[in-house]
Amino acid sequence: VAGAAGRRFVQAVLPAVTRAVGPSILFTGCTNGAAYAAASTIPLHAIMHFSRQCGILLFCNAVVTLVGVPALIALMHASGRERRAPGASRRRRRRSSPRKGRGK
């Protein structure tokens, strides 16, 4: 799918994919962020700063994942690659016939 038809297809698939995967990504990001926010109240400075930095990183990760994953899934669906394994070629290999005179 190329050109304008591909863009229309991705624009039609992207909202459906976001509805399917968005809530789990959002819930995971919120629970991880809440865990590190709770850990940042520990009065030890090293742990407090580490938890704060991890919380900020997890927030950025959740935003990027919420935007990026549905877009990648929609693009893979548009290109027809969702049924092939990563790195698999489009051509099928020919099966070689068993050689005569071998095995018994």
Tab-separated table of C-alpha atoms in Angstrom:
chain	number	residue	atom	x	y	z
A	1	VAL	CA	0.000	0.000	0.000
A	2	ALA	CA	1.638	3.200	-1.125
A	3	GLY	CA	0.852	6.853	-1.456
A	4	ALA	CA	-2.490	8.376	-0.568
A	5	ALA	CA	-4.236	5.012	-0.262
A	6	GLY	CA	-1.687	3.916	2.338
A	7	ARG	CA	-2.110	7.108	4.332
A	8	ARG	CA	-5.896	6.715	4.330
A	9	PHE	CA	-5.550	3.109	5.455
A	10	VAL	CA	-3.208	4.035	8.312
A	11	GLN	CA	-5.515	6.883	9.348
A	12	ALA	CA	-8.417	4.429	9.473
A	13	VAL	CA	-6.526	1.708	11.370
A	14	LEU	CA	-4.665	3.906	13.867
A	15	PRO	CA	-7.700	4.851	16.023
A	16	ALA	CA	-8.810	1.223	16.225
A	17	VAL	CA	-5.351	0.090	17.266
A	18	THR	CA	-5.125	2.887	19.842
A	19	ARG	CA	-8.474	1.845	21.318
A	20	ALA	CA	-7.259	-1.751	21.511
A	21	VAL	CA	-3.800	-1.217	23.008
A	22	GLY	CA	-4.006	2.266	24.509
A	23	PRO	CA	-5.666	1.470	27.858
A	24	SER	CA	-3.145	-1.222	28.809
A	25	ILE	CA	-0.206	1.043	27.915
A	26	LEU	CA	-1.733	3.950	29.840
A	27	PHE	CA	-2.541	1.803	32.901
A	28	THR	CA	0.969	0.319	32.962
A	29	GLY	CA	2.563	3.751	32.706
A	30	CYS	CA	0.362	5.171	35.462
A	31	THR	CA	1.010	2.314	37.897
A	32	ASN	CA	4.766	2.393	37.312
A	33	GLY	CA	4.809	6.172	37.696
A	34	ALA	CA	2.773	5.953	40.907
A	35	ALA	CA	5.148	3.339	42.321
A	36	TYR	CA	8.194	5.515	41.700
A	37	ALA	CA	6.357	8.618	42.960
A	38	ALA	CA	5.629	6.767	46.196
A	39	ALA	CA	9.264	5.653	46.402
A	40	SER	CA	10.450	9.243	45.981
A	41	THR	CA	9.062	10.070	49.433
A	42	ILE	CA	11.735	7.894	51.109
A	43	PRO	CA	13.979	10.245	53.123
A	44	LEU	CA	17.254	8.829	51.766
A	45	HIS	CA	18.590	11.267	49.182
A	46	ALA	CA	20.060	8.710	46.789
A	47	ILE	CA	16.853	6.671	46.652
A	48	MET	CA	14.697	9.795	46.459
A	49	HIS	CA	16.611	11.199	43.473
A	50	PHE	CA	16.803	7.817	41.746
A	51	SER	CA	13.038	7.335	42.133
A	52	ARG	CA	12.323	10.818	40.857
A	53	GLN	CA	14.494	10.314	37.771
A	54	CYS	CA	12.943	6.903	37.085
A	55	GLY	CA	9.459	8.396	37.427
A	56	ILE	CA	10.255	11.091	34.870
A	57	LEU	CA	11.770	8.516	32.534
A	58	LEU	CA	8.735	6.228	32.874
A	59	PHE	CA	6.393	9.128	32.129
A	60	CYS	CA	8.313	9.910	28.930
A	61	ASN	CA	8.389	6.210	28.064
A	62	ALA	CA	4.601	5.911	28.513
A	63	VAL	CA	3.959	8.917	26.259
A	64	VAL	CA	6.288	7.661	23.522
A	65	THR	CA	4.851	4.142	23.769
A	66	LEU	CA	1.274	5.415	23.696
A	67	VAL	CA	2.015	7.313	20.494
A	68	GLY	CA	4.596	5.042	18.871
A	69	VAL	CA	3.299	1.495	19.345
A	70	PRO	CA	-0.132	1.997	17.726
A	71	ALA	CA	1.503	3.847	14.844
A	72	LEU	CA	3.998	1.023	14.283
A	73	ILE	CA	1.253	-1.608	14.478
A	74	ALA	CA	-0.831	0.326	11.946
A	75	LEU	CA	2.145	0.694	9.602
A	76	MET	CA	2.994	-3.002	9.876
A	77	HIS	CA	-0.631	-3.865	9.180
A	78	ALA	CA	-0.640	-1.552	6.176
A	79	SER	CA	2.459	-3.165	4.719
A	80	GLY	CA	1.202	-6.706	5.338
A	81	ARG	CA	4.123	-7.733	7.537
A	82	GLU	CA	2.113	-8.813	10.579
A	83	ARG	CA	1.896	-12.414	9.356
A	84	ARG	CA	5.594	-12.909	8.677
A	85	ALA	CA	8.288	-13.461	11.241
A	86	PRO	CA	10.886	-10.696	11.573
A	87	GLY	CA	13.555	-11.164	8.955
A	88	ALA	CA	11.496	-13.630	6.930
A	89	SER	CA	11.730	-13.235	3.188
A	90	ARG	CA	8.754	-13.062	0.860
A	91	ARG	CA	9.909	-15.905	-1.374
A	92	ARG	CA	9.399	-19.476	-0.336
A	93	ARG	CA	12.278	-21.848	-0.566
A	94	ARG	CA	11.852	-24.812	-2.826
A	95	ARG	CA	11.976	-28.104	-1.042
A	96	SER	CA	14.701	-30.307	-2.319
A	97	SER	CA	13.680	-33.766	-3.316
A	98	PRO	CA	15.275	-36.658	-1.440
A	99	ARG	CA	18.392	-37.929	-3.159
A	100	LYS	CA	18.255	-41.334	-4.713
A	101	GLY	CA	20.406	-44.075	-3.322
A	102	ARG	CA	20.623	-42.660	0.205
A	103	GLY	CA	19.325	-44.208	3.384
A	104	LYS	CA	17.724	-47.588	3.976
